[in-house]
Amino acid sequence: MLEKLNFKKRFMDFRALSSSDKKSTVKEFFINNLLYILLIASIVGIQIYDPRFLSLSSIINIISLSAANLPIALGIAGCIILTGTDLSAGRIVGVTACVAASLLQASGYAGKMFPNLATFPIWGVFFIVIAIGALVGFVNGFCTAKFNLHPFIVTLATQLITYGALLIYLMQGTNNGQSISGLDSSYTGFITGSVIRFGSVALPNYVFYSIAITAVIWFIWNKTTFGKNMFAVGSNPEAANVSGVNVSKTIILVFVLAGIMYGLTGFIEAARIGSNSAATGLNYELDAIAACVIGGVSFVGGIGKIRGVIMGVLLLRIIFVGLTFLGIDSNLQYVIKGLIILAACAIDMRKYLVKK
């Protein structure tokens, strides 16, 4: 009822405006929502071109791909709220995915990376990859907060360090730099198995894990002191410090939480793709950053909502799946990703300048 009253009030306010003010208001609406309008138009166009695009199997595929990418986007969103970013995210996903895969290979697999090592318990590996992600996140946050370095530089450095560590790890045991596959069925079943089916189309288990992760992050952002401090530091670190917020601690915790999200993504990704190599996680941070800015997480700082991140991930995935339906070359999709990020950031900055 309250929403209806608010809508009615806005409508009456709009009618009361002069003709020029109405034109200006409509113009601002279209500029502020240009990406959403273009995305919706693209969806309609792709559906007309190929009616299979919004078939049940395609929709489930889009939901599944979105769920797999949501945790990393939630992690990077926190960094962007602090007016930063995290270039190491994709490589952390790669490291944690390869570690999880190597420890959860089937015991009878001929190409097992560590032949004399028994298959680890799933929950043991889960906490190992969480710890790895949290450790790298701590390094990112500590260097950013304590040495007053920009997150771009810090995470660029840890991206290279993490990638080097991954290459070294892949040379261990009998692997010799090869892809890690032959995962234990209990692990793949836990991640990619399904308890819900829509006819012949199965909804993977990791979709529900991603929903649970998102719910936890929503609670942290909106119902905890840490969440309030994160937005306060992102909006104005000096004012937050004067208000009694431990700015350094908040920055470190945001990056640690982001690292945990990357570890969770790697744990899911290892079983989802089944064969993990040095290329696992490559450029994942680009998709995550694009999803965040499309979803309204602002580089200005202190602005962002969970539902916006979810919408950004979903809309971006719809477009990329749609490009595949249109037969667009996969290499050209990188160009499109870059243009989307550029356009989203430009629109975001325009909103900030108008408000200012």
mmCIF file of C-alpha atoms in Angstrom:
data_model
loop_
_atom_site.group_PDB
_atom_site.id
_atom_site.type_symbol
_atom_site.label_atom_id
_atom_site.label_comp_id
_atom_site.label_asym_id
_atom_site.label_seq_id
_atom_site.Cartn_x
_atom_site.Cartn_y
_atom_site.Cartn_z
ATOM 1 C CA MET A 1 0.000 0.000 0.000
ATOM 2 C CA LEU A 2 2.844 2.380 0.894
ATOM 3 C CA GLU A 3 4.542 1.707 -2.446
ATOM 4 C CA LYS A 4 1.295 2.505 -4.272
ATOM 5 C CA LEU A 5 0.973 5.798 -2.386
ATOM 6 C CA ASN A 6 4.607 6.694 -3.161
ATOM 7 C CA PHE A 7 4.092 5.883 -6.828
ATOM 8 C CA LYS A 8 0.934 7.981 -6.923
ATOM 9 C CA LYS A 9 2.733 10.894 -5.258
ATOM 10 C CA ARG A 10 5.617 10.698 -7.753
ATOM 11 C CA PHE A 11 3.120 10.575 -10.613
ATOM 12 C CA MET A 12 1.302 13.676 -9.303
ATOM 13 C CA ASP A 13 4.621 15.480 -8.808
ATOM 14 C CA PHE A 14 5.568 14.633 -12.382
ATOM 15 C CA ARG A 15 2.247 15.997 -13.722
ATOM 16 C CA ALA A 16 2.812 19.209 -11.809
ATOM 17 C CA LEU A 17 6.121 19.859 -13.596
ATOM 18 C CA SER A 18 6.434 22.264 -16.484
ATOM 19 C CA SER A 19 6.858 20.912 -20.022
ATOM 20 C CA SER A 20 10.614 21.527 -20.051
ATOM 21 C CA ASP A 21 11.018 19.941 -16.614
ATOM 22 C CA LYS A 22 9.051 16.901 -17.769
ATOM 23 C CA LYS A 23 11.337 16.497 -20.765
ATOM 24 C CA SER A 24 14.376 16.815 -18.521
ATOM 25 C CA THR A 25 12.966 14.232 -16.072
ATOM 26 C CA VAL A 26 12.215 11.751 -18.858
ATOM 27 C CA LYS A 27 15.680 12.331 -20.331
ATOM 28 C CA GLU A 28 17.328 11.670 -16.955
ATOM 29 C CA PHE A 29 15.267 8.502 -16.527
ATOM 30 C CA PHE A 30 16.411 7.120 -19.868
ATOM 31 C CA ILE A 31 20.049 8.044 -19.268
ATOM 32 C CA ASN A 32 20.101 6.566 -15.759
ATOM 33 C CA ASN A 33 18.447 3.348 -16.952
ATOM 34 C CA LEU A 34 20.023 3.177 -20.409
ATOM 35 C CA LEU A 35 21.866 -0.086 -19.790
ATOM 36 C CA TYR A 36 18.739 -1.823 -18.514
ATOM 37 C CA ILE A 37 16.741 -0.548 -21.467
ATOM 38 C CA LEU A 38 19.366 -1.745 -23.944
ATOM 39 C CA LEU A 39 19.642 -5.115 -22.222
ATOM 40 C CA ILE A 40 15.882 -5.661 -22.273
ATOM 41 C CA ALA A 41 15.741 -4.619 -25.909
ATOM 42 C CA SER A 42 18.559 -7.056 -26.662
ATOM 43 C CA ILE A 43 16.705 -9.896 -24.926
ATOM 44 C CA VAL A 44 13.589 -9.202 -26.968
ATOM 45 C CA GLY A 45 15.605 -9.028 -30.186
ATOM 46 C CA ILE A 46 17.474 -12.274 -29.496
ATOM 47 C CA GLN A 47 14.236 -14.064 -28.625
ATOM 48 C CA ILE A 48 12.714 -12.946 -31.916
ATOM 49 C CA TYR A 49 15.849 -14.096 -33.771
ATOM 50 C CA ASP A 50 15.964 -17.484 -32.030
ATOM 51 C CA PRO A 51 12.879 -18.592 -30.009
ATOM 52 C CA ARG A 52 15.014 -21.220 -28.233
ATOM 53 C CA PHE A 53 16.713 -18.441 -26.303
ATOM 54 C CA LEU A 54 14.066 -18.311 -23.566
ATOM 55 C CA SER A 55 13.256 -22.020 -23.585
ATOM 56 C CA LEU A 56 13.199 -23.865 -20.246
ATOM 57 C CA SER A 57 16.606 -25.473 -20.768
ATOM 58 C CA SER A 58 18.130 -22.126 -21.745
ATOM 59 C CA ILE A 59 16.613 -20.336 -18.734
ATOM 60 C CA ILE A 60 17.933 -23.023 -16.364
ATOM 61 C CA ASN A 61 21.341 -22.704 -18.012
ATOM 62 C CA ILE A 62 21.319 -18.924 -17.518
ATOM 63 C CA ILE A 63 20.298 -19.306 -13.859
ATOM 64 C CA SER A 64 23.025 -21.914 -13.296
ATOM 65 C CA LEU A 65 25.757 -19.811 -14.898
ATOM 66 C CA SER A 66 24.608 -16.755 -12.936
ATOM 67 C CA ALA A 67 24.670 -18.712 -9.661
ATOM 68 C CA ALA A 68 28.222 -19.889 -10.359
ATOM 69 C CA ASN A 69 29.397 -16.294 -10.864
ATOM 70 C CA LEU A 70 27.411 -14.637 -8.085
ATOM 71 C CA PRO A 71 29.799 -15.243 -5.134
ATOM 72 C CA ILE A 72 32.788 -13.631 -6.880
ATOM 73 C CA ALA A 73 30.607 -10.650 -7.859
ATOM 74 C CA LEU A 74 29.478 -10.230 -4.242
ATOM 75 C CA GLY A 75 33.108 -10.250 -3.137
ATOM 76 C CA ILE A 76 34.204 -7.628 -5.641
ATOM 77 C CA ALA A 77 31.114 -5.524 -4.872
ATOM 78 C CA GLY A 78 32.390 -4.945 -1.335
ATOM 79 C CA CYS A 79 35.747 -3.760 -2.699
ATOM 80 C CA ILE A 80 34.022 -1.375 -5.131
ATOM 81 C CA ILE A 81 31.894 0.048 -2.309
ATOM 82 C CA LEU A 82 35.214 1.043 -0.718
ATOM 83 C CA THR A 83 36.033 2.921 -3.986
ATOM 84 C CA GLY A 84 38.474 0.159 -4.913
ATOM 85 C CA THR A 85 38.474 -3.032 -6.943
ATOM 86 C CA ASP A 86 40.149 -6.453 -6.922
ATOM 87 C CA LEU A 87 42.137 -7.611 -9.929
ATOM 88 C CA SER A 88 43.316 -10.766 -8.152
ATOM 89 C CA ALA A 89 39.822 -12.278 -7.867
ATOM 90 C CA GLY A 90 39.995 -14.488 -10.954
ATOM 91 C CA ARG A 91 43.398 -15.895 -10.098
ATOM 92 C CA ILE A 92 42.309 -16.653 -6.544
ATOM 93 C CA VAL A 93 39.395 -18.581 -8.039
ATOM 94 C CA GLY A 94 41.896 -20.453 -10.222
ATOM 95 C CA VAL A 95 44.178 -21.362 -7.318
ATOM 96 C CA THR A 96 41.377 -22.512 -5.041
ATOM 97 C CA ALA A 97 39.713 -24.467 -7.858
ATOM 98 C CA CYS A 98 42.948 -26.316 -8.687
ATOM 99 C CA VAL A 99 43.701 -27.017 -5.019
ATOM 100 C CA ALA A 100 40.180 -28.358 -4.488
ATOM 101 C CA ALA A 101 40.392 -30.485 -7.639
ATOM 102 C CA SER A 102 43.802 -31.926 -6.750
ATOM 103 C CA LEU A 103 42.698 -32.948 -3.254
ATOM 104 C CA LEU A 104 39.381 -34.387 -4.424
ATOM 105 C CA GLN A 105 40.492 -36.533 -7.344
ATOM 106 C CA ALA A 106 39.104 -40.076 -7.362
ATOM 107 C CA SER A 107 41.458 -42.523 -5.633
ATOM 108 C CA GLY A 108 41.515 -44.898 -8.620
ATOM 109 C CA TYR A 109 42.124 -42.224 -11.252
ATOM 110 C CA ALA A 110 45.198 -43.016 -13.352
ATOM 111 C CA GLY A 111 46.260 -39.385 -13.727
ATOM 112 C CA LYS A 112 45.949 -38.532 -10.026
ATOM 113 C CA MET A 113 48.177 -35.575 -9.132
ATOM 114 C CA PHE A 114 49.219 -37.061 -5.776
ATOM 115 C CA PRO A 115 48.938 -40.863 -6.219
ATOM 116 C CA ASN A 116 49.850 -41.684 -2.627
ATOM 117 C CA LEU A 117 47.391 -39.201 -1.159
ATOM 118 C CA ALA A 118 43.915 -40.415 -0.232
ATOM 119 C CA THR A 119 40.904 -38.380 -1.343
ATOM 120 C CA PHE A 120 40.286 -35.661 1.246
ATOM 121 C CA PRO A 121 36.911 -35.183 2.964
ATOM 122 C CA ILE A 122 34.858 -32.633 1.057
ATOM 123 C CA TRP A 123 34.362 -30.374 4.072
ATOM 124 C CA GLY A 124 38.075 -30.445 4.844
ATOM 125 C CA VAL A 125 38.876 -29.179 1.342
ATOM 126 C CA PHE A 126 36.070 -26.634 1.635
ATOM 127 C CA PHE A 127 37.741 -25.024 4.642
ATOM 128 C CA ILE A 128 41.180 -25.216 3.007
ATOM 129 C CA VAL A 129 40.095 -23.199 -0.035
ATOM 130 C CA ILE A 130 38.215 -20.754 2.199
ATOM 131 C CA ALA A 131 41.440 -20.253 4.174
ATOM 132 C CA ILE A 132 43.467 -19.697 0.993
ATOM 133 C CA GLY A 133 41.003 -17.091 -0.266
ATOM 134 C CA ALA A 134 40.862 -15.378 3.131
ATOM 135 C CA LEU A 135 44.678 -15.280 3.336
ATOM 136 C CA VAL A 136 45.113 -13.572 -0.021
ATOM 137 C CA GLY A 137 42.230 -11.251 0.843
ATOM 138 C CA PHE A 138 43.972 -10.379 4.108
ATOM 139 C CA VAL A 139 47.176 -9.510 2.235
ATOM 140 C CA ASN A 140 45.183 -7.290 -0.142
ATOM 141 C CA GLY A 141 43.347 -5.549 2.696
ATOM 142 C CA PHE A 142 46.400 -5.180 4.939
ATOM 143 C CA CYS A 143 48.553 -3.615 2.212
ATOM 144 C CA THR A 144 45.712 -1.310 1.188
ATOM 145 C CA ALA A 145 44.891 -0.184 4.726
ATOM 146 C CA LYS A 146 48.269 -0.113 6.452
ATOM 147 C CA PHE A 147 50.488 1.080 3.600
ATOM 148 C CA ASN A 148 47.850 3.408 2.126
ATOM 149 C CA LEU A 149 48.216 1.805 -1.312
ATOM 150 C CA HIS A 150 45.501 1.862 -3.943
ATOM 151 C CA PRO A 151 43.692 -1.490 -4.251
ATOM 152 C CA PHE A 152 44.341 -1.475 -8.001
ATOM 153 C CA ILE A 153 48.112 -1.686 -7.428
ATOM 154 C CA VAL A 154 47.897 -4.112 -4.505
ATOM 155 C CA THR A 155 45.581 -6.546 -6.235
ATOM 156 C CA LEU A 156 47.545 -6.320 -9.491
ATOM 157 C CA ALA A 157 50.604 -7.457 -7.529
ATOM 158 C CA THR A 158 48.762 -10.273 -5.743
ATOM 159 C CA GLN A 159 47.217 -11.320 -9.063
ATOM 160 C CA LEU A 160 50.709 -11.943 -10.447
ATOM 161 C CA ILE A 161 51.904 -13.608 -7.249
ATOM 162 C CA THR A 162 48.851 -15.856 -7.101
ATOM 163 C CA TYR A 163 49.179 -16.823 -10.742
ATOM 164 C CA GLY A 164 52.839 -17.691 -10.246
ATOM 165 C CA ALA A 165 51.932 -19.805 -7.209
ATOM 166 C CA LEU A 166 49.290 -21.581 -9.291
ATOM 167 C CA LEU A 167 51.787 -22.427 -12.046
ATOM 168 C CA ILE A 168 54.219 -23.790 -9.453
ATOM 169 C CA TYR A 169 51.471 -25.845 -7.810
ATOM 170 C CA LEU A 170 50.443 -27.396 -11.111
ATOM 171 C CA MET A 171 53.991 -28.733 -11.530
ATOM 172 C CA GLN A 172 53.798 -30.712 -8.283
ATOM 173 C CA GLY A 173 53.360 -34.478 -7.976
ATOM 174 C CA THR A 174 52.842 -36.258 -11.266
ATOM 175 C CA ASN A 175 50.840 -33.433 -12.825
ATOM 176 C CA ASN A 176 53.636 -31.662 -14.738
ATOM 177 C CA GLY A 177 51.479 -28.634 -15.486
ATOM 178 C CA GLN A 178 48.559 -30.584 -16.939
ATOM 179 C CA SER A 179 44.852 -30.024 -16.286
ATOM 180 C CA ILE A 180 43.467 -31.599 -13.128
ATOM 181 C CA SER A 181 40.488 -33.857 -13.794
ATOM 182 C CA GLY A 182 39.087 -37.217 -12.678
ATOM 183 C CA LEU A 183 37.279 -35.746 -9.677
ATOM 184 C CA ASP A 184 35.660 -37.947 -7.070
ATOM 185 C CA SER A 185 31.971 -38.593 -7.755
ATOM 186 C CA SER A 186 30.964 -37.554 -4.229
ATOM 187 C CA TYR A 187 32.409 -34.088 -4.886
ATOM 188 C CA THR A 188 30.898 -33.586 -8.337
ATOM 189 C CA GLY A 189 27.587 -34.982 -7.097
ATOM 190 C CA PHE A 190 27.607 -32.572 -4.156
ATOM 191 C CA ILE A 191 28.131 -29.564 -6.439
ATOM 192 C CA THR A 192 26.582 -30.408 -9.795
ATOM 193 C CA GLY A 193 24.081 -33.054 -8.734
ATOM 194 C CA SER A 194 20.412 -32.186 -8.546
ATOM 195 C CA VAL A 195 17.457 -32.763 -6.265
ATOM 196 C CA ILE A 196 15.059 -30.647 -8.336
ATOM 197 C CA ARG A 197 14.154 -31.292 -11.947
ATOM 198 C CA PHE A 198 11.826 -29.523 -14.362
ATOM 199 C CA GLY A 199 10.911 -32.321 -16.711
ATOM 200 C CA SER A 200 14.184 -33.456 -18.260
ATOM 201 C CA VAL A 201 16.057 -30.312 -17.123
ATOM 202 C CA ALA A 202 17.905 -30.473 -13.791
ATOM 203 C CA LEU A 203 18.680 -27.521 -11.519
ATOM 204 C CA PRO A 204 22.219 -28.006 -10.096
ATOM 205 C CA ASN A 205 22.757 -28.063 -6.335
ATOM 206 C CA TYR A 206 25.212 -25.172 -6.461
ATOM 207 C CA VAL A 207 22.360 -22.823 -7.370
ATOM 208 C CA PHE A 208 20.980 -23.319 -3.853
ATOM 209 C CA TYR A 209 24.441 -22.922 -2.322
ATOM 210 C CA SER A 210 24.781 -19.611 -4.150
ATOM 211 C CA ILE A 211 21.387 -18.480 -2.850
ATOM 212 C CA ALA A 212 22.465 -19.352 0.713
ATOM 213 C CA ILE A 213 25.757 -17.458 0.269
ATOM 214 C CA THR A 214 23.869 -14.432 -1.052
ATOM 215 C CA ALA A 215 21.521 -14.501 1.938
ATOM 216 C CA VAL A 216 24.491 -14.486 4.326
ATOM 217 C CA ILE A 217 26.120 -11.552 2.516
ATOM 218 C CA TRP A 218 22.819 -9.656 2.540
ATOM 219 C CA PHE A 219 22.629 -10.133 6.306
ATOM 220 C CA ILE A 220 26.240 -8.992 6.771
ATOM 221 C CA TRP A 221 25.742 -5.898 4.624
ATOM 222 C CA ASN A 222 22.411 -4.832 6.068
ATOM 223 C CA LYS A 223 22.146 -6.160 9.626
ATOM 224 C CA THR A 224 25.631 -5.984 11.120
ATOM 225 C CA THR A 225 27.833 -3.183 12.395
ATOM 226 C CA PHE A 226 30.533 -4.296 9.977
ATOM 227 C CA GLY A 227 28.167 -3.779 7.031
ATOM 228 C CA LYS A 228 27.247 -0.280 8.207
ATOM 229 C CA ASN A 229 30.924 0.534 8.703
ATOM 230 C CA MET A 230 31.752 -0.703 5.195
ATOM 231 C CA PHE A 231 29.284 1.727 3.612
ATOM 232 C CA ALA A 232 30.432 4.523 5.926
ATOM 233 C CA VAL A 233 34.096 4.029 4.981
ATOM 234 C CA GLY A 234 33.167 3.835 1.301
ATOM 235 C CA SER A 235 31.187 7.081 1.505
ATOM 236 C CA ASN A 236 33.727 9.108 3.495
ATOM 237 C CA PRO A 237 36.631 7.401 5.316
ATOM 238 C CA GLU A 238 37.625 10.585 7.171
ATOM 239 C CA ALA A 239 34.123 11.130 8.541
ATOM 240 C CA ALA A 240 33.862 7.425 9.411
ATOM 241 C CA ASN A 241 37.140 7.635 11.324
ATOM 242 C CA VAL A 242 35.944 10.678 13.268
ATOM 243 C CA SER A 243 32.735 8.771 14.082
ATOM 244 C CA GLY A 244 34.757 6.037 15.763
ATOM 245 C CA VAL A 245 34.908 3.505 12.915
ATOM 246 C CA ASN A 246 38.151 1.542 12.691
ATOM 247 C CA VAL A 247 38.795 2.262 9.011
ATOM 248 C CA SER A 248 41.813 -0.016 8.619
ATOM 249 C CA LYS A 249 40.075 -2.961 10.262
ATOM 250 C CA THR A 250 36.993 -2.452 8.082
ATOM 251 C CA ILE A 251 39.053 -2.371 4.875
ATOM 252 C CA ILE A 252 40.924 -5.534 5.854
ATOM 253 C CA LEU A 253 37.707 -7.374 6.733
ATOM 254 C CA VAL A 254 36.067 -6.366 3.435
ATOM 255 C CA PHE A 255 38.974 -7.847 1.472
ATOM 256 C CA VAL A 256 39.051 -10.954 3.661
ATOM 257 C CA LEU A 257 35.336 -11.469 3.045
ATOM 258 C CA ALA A 258 35.956 -10.952 -0.669
ATOM 259 C CA GLY A 259 38.719 -13.587 -0.576
ATOM 260 C CA ILE A 260 36.326 -16.029 1.084
ATOM 261 C CA MET A 261 33.833 -15.398 -1.730
ATOM 262 C CA TYR A 262 36.533 -16.184 -4.307
ATOM 263 C CA GLY A 263 37.378 -19.385 -2.451
ATOM 264 C CA LEU A 264 33.726 -20.418 -2.524
ATOM 265 C CA THR A 265 33.601 -19.664 -6.240
ATOM 266 C CA GLY A 266 36.699 -21.793 -6.820
ATOM 267 C CA PHE A 267 35.241 -24.680 -4.801
ATOM 268 C CA ILE A 268 32.102 -24.632 -6.940
ATOM 269 C CA GLU A 269 33.936 -23.987 -10.195
ATOM 270 C CA ALA A 270 36.332 -26.929 -9.810
ATOM 271 C CA ALA A 271 33.483 -29.450 -9.828
ATOM 272 C CA ARG A 272 31.363 -27.497 -12.293
ATOM 273 C CA ILE A 273 33.929 -27.468 -15.100
ATOM 274 C CA GLY A 274 35.518 -30.809 -14.149
ATOM 275 C CA SER A 275 38.942 -30.097 -15.679
ATOM 276 C CA ASN A 276 40.995 -27.357 -14.027
ATOM 277 C CA SER A 277 44.150 -25.713 -15.339
ATOM 278 C CA ALA A 278 46.142 -22.471 -15.178
ATOM 279 C CA ALA A 279 43.407 -20.889 -17.304
ATOM 280 C CA THR A 280 40.719 -21.499 -14.676
ATOM 281 C CA GLY A 281 39.490 -18.179 -13.330
ATOM 282 C CA LEU A 282 41.070 -16.146 -16.140
ATOM 283 C CA ASN A 283 39.310 -12.764 -16.445
ATOM 284 C CA TYR A 284 36.516 -13.803 -14.077
ATOM 285 C CA GLU A 285 36.999 -10.477 -12.332
ATOM 286 C CA LEU A 286 35.996 -8.669 -15.538
ATOM 287 C CA ASP A 287 32.579 -10.316 -15.565
ATOM 288 C CA ALA A 288 32.177 -9.628 -11.848
ATOM 289 C CA ILE A 289 33.118 -5.944 -12.143
ATOM 290 C CA ALA A 290 30.818 -5.513 -15.140
ATOM 291 C CA ALA A 291 27.944 -7.154 -13.245
ATOM 292 C CA CYS A 292 28.507 -4.896 -10.236
ATOM 293 C CA VAL A 293 28.530 -1.635 -12.165
ATOM 294 C CA ILE A 294 25.479 -2.696 -14.191
ATOM 295 C CA GLY A 295 23.780 -3.491 -10.889
ATOM 296 C CA GLY A 296 24.424 -0.010 -9.516
ATOM 297 C CA VAL A 297 27.443 -0.639 -7.267
ATOM 298 C CA SER A 298 29.203 2.691 -7.627
ATOM 299 C CA PHE A 299 32.938 3.346 -7.861
ATOM 300 C CA VAL A 300 32.158 6.651 -6.169
ATOM 301 C CA GLY A 301 31.910 4.593 -2.979
ATOM 302 C CA GLY A 302 29.336 3.789 -0.348
ATOM 303 C CA ILE A 303 26.640 2.792 -2.854
ATOM 304 C CA GLY A 304 25.487 -0.722 -3.673
ATOM 305 C CA LYS A 305 22.739 -3.263 -2.991
ATOM 306 C CA ILE A 306 22.650 -7.044 -3.052
ATOM 307 C CA ARG A 307 19.658 -7.090 -5.381
ATOM 308 C CA GLY A 308 21.566 -4.857 -7.784
ATOM 309 C CA VAL A 309 24.496 -7.294 -7.880
ATOM 310 C CA ILE A 310 22.104 -10.200 -8.483
ATOM 311 C CA MET A 311 20.385 -8.300 -11.291
ATOM 312 C CA GLY A 312 23.714 -7.303 -12.821
ATOM 313 C CA VAL A 313 25.024 -10.881 -12.834
ATOM 314 C CA LEU A 314 21.774 -12.195 -14.288
ATOM 315 C CA LEU A 315 21.440 -9.552 -16.999
ATOM 316 C CA LEU A 316 25.087 -9.877 -18.023
ATOM 317 C CA ARG A 317 24.778 -13.644 -18.279
ATOM 318 C CA ILE A 318 21.608 -13.303 -20.343
ATOM 319 C CA ILE A 319 23.476 -11.103 -22.805
ATOM 320 C CA PHE A 320 26.466 -13.440 -23.095
ATOM 321 C CA VAL A 321 24.270 -16.481 -23.612
ATOM 322 C CA GLY A 322 22.306 -14.439 -26.138
ATOM 323 C CA LEU A 323 25.505 -13.573 -28.015
ATOM 324 C CA THR A 324 26.199 -17.286 -28.297
ATOM 325 C CA PHE A 325 22.729 -17.836 -29.740
ATOM 326 C CA LEU A 326 23.475 -15.084 -32.259
ATOM 327 C CA GLY A 327 26.709 -16.830 -33.234
ATOM 328 C CA ILE A 328 28.940 -13.955 -32.079
ATOM 329 C CA ASP A 329 32.622 -14.939 -31.920
ATOM 330 C CA SER A 330 33.789 -15.623 -28.348
ATOM 331 C CA ASN A 331 36.776 -13.300 -28.798
ATOM 332 C CA LEU A 332 34.476 -10.438 -29.751
ATOM 333 C CA GLN A 333 32.594 -10.972 -26.487
ATOM 334 C CA TYR A 334 35.607 -9.557 -24.620
ATOM 335 C CA VAL A 335 35.210 -6.345 -26.629
ATOM 336 C CA ILE A 336 31.538 -6.214 -25.694
ATOM 337 C CA LYS A 337 32.367 -6.797 -22.003
ATOM 338 C CA GLY A 338 34.791 -3.887 -22.094
ATOM 339 C CA LEU A 339 32.245 -1.609 -23.737
ATOM 340 C CA ILE A 340 29.618 -2.576 -21.141
ATOM 341 C CA ILE A 341 32.002 -1.751 -18.268
ATOM 342 C CA LEU A 342 32.950 1.567 -19.894
ATOM 343 C CA ALA A 343 29.325 2.548 -20.519
ATOM 344 C CA ALA A 344 28.199 1.522 -17.026
ATOM 345 C CA CYS A 345 31.001 3.485 -15.351
ATOM 346 C CA ALA A 346 30.310 6.548 -17.513
ATOM 347 C CA ILE A 347 26.611 6.483 -16.605
ATOM 348 C CA ASP A 348 27.475 5.941 -12.933
ATOM 349 C CA MET A 349 29.847 8.917 -12.921
ATOM 350 C CA ARG A 350 27.232 11.099 -14.636
ATOM 351 C CA LYS A 351 24.737 10.251 -11.875
ATOM 352 C CA TYR A 352 27.336 11.264 -9.286
ATOM 353 C CA LEU A 353 28.110 14.589 -11.001
ATOM 354 C CA VAL A 354 24.394 15.429 -11.322
ATOM 355 C CA LYS A 355 23.832 14.738 -7.602
ATOM 356 C CA LYS A 356 26.921 16.735 -6.682
#
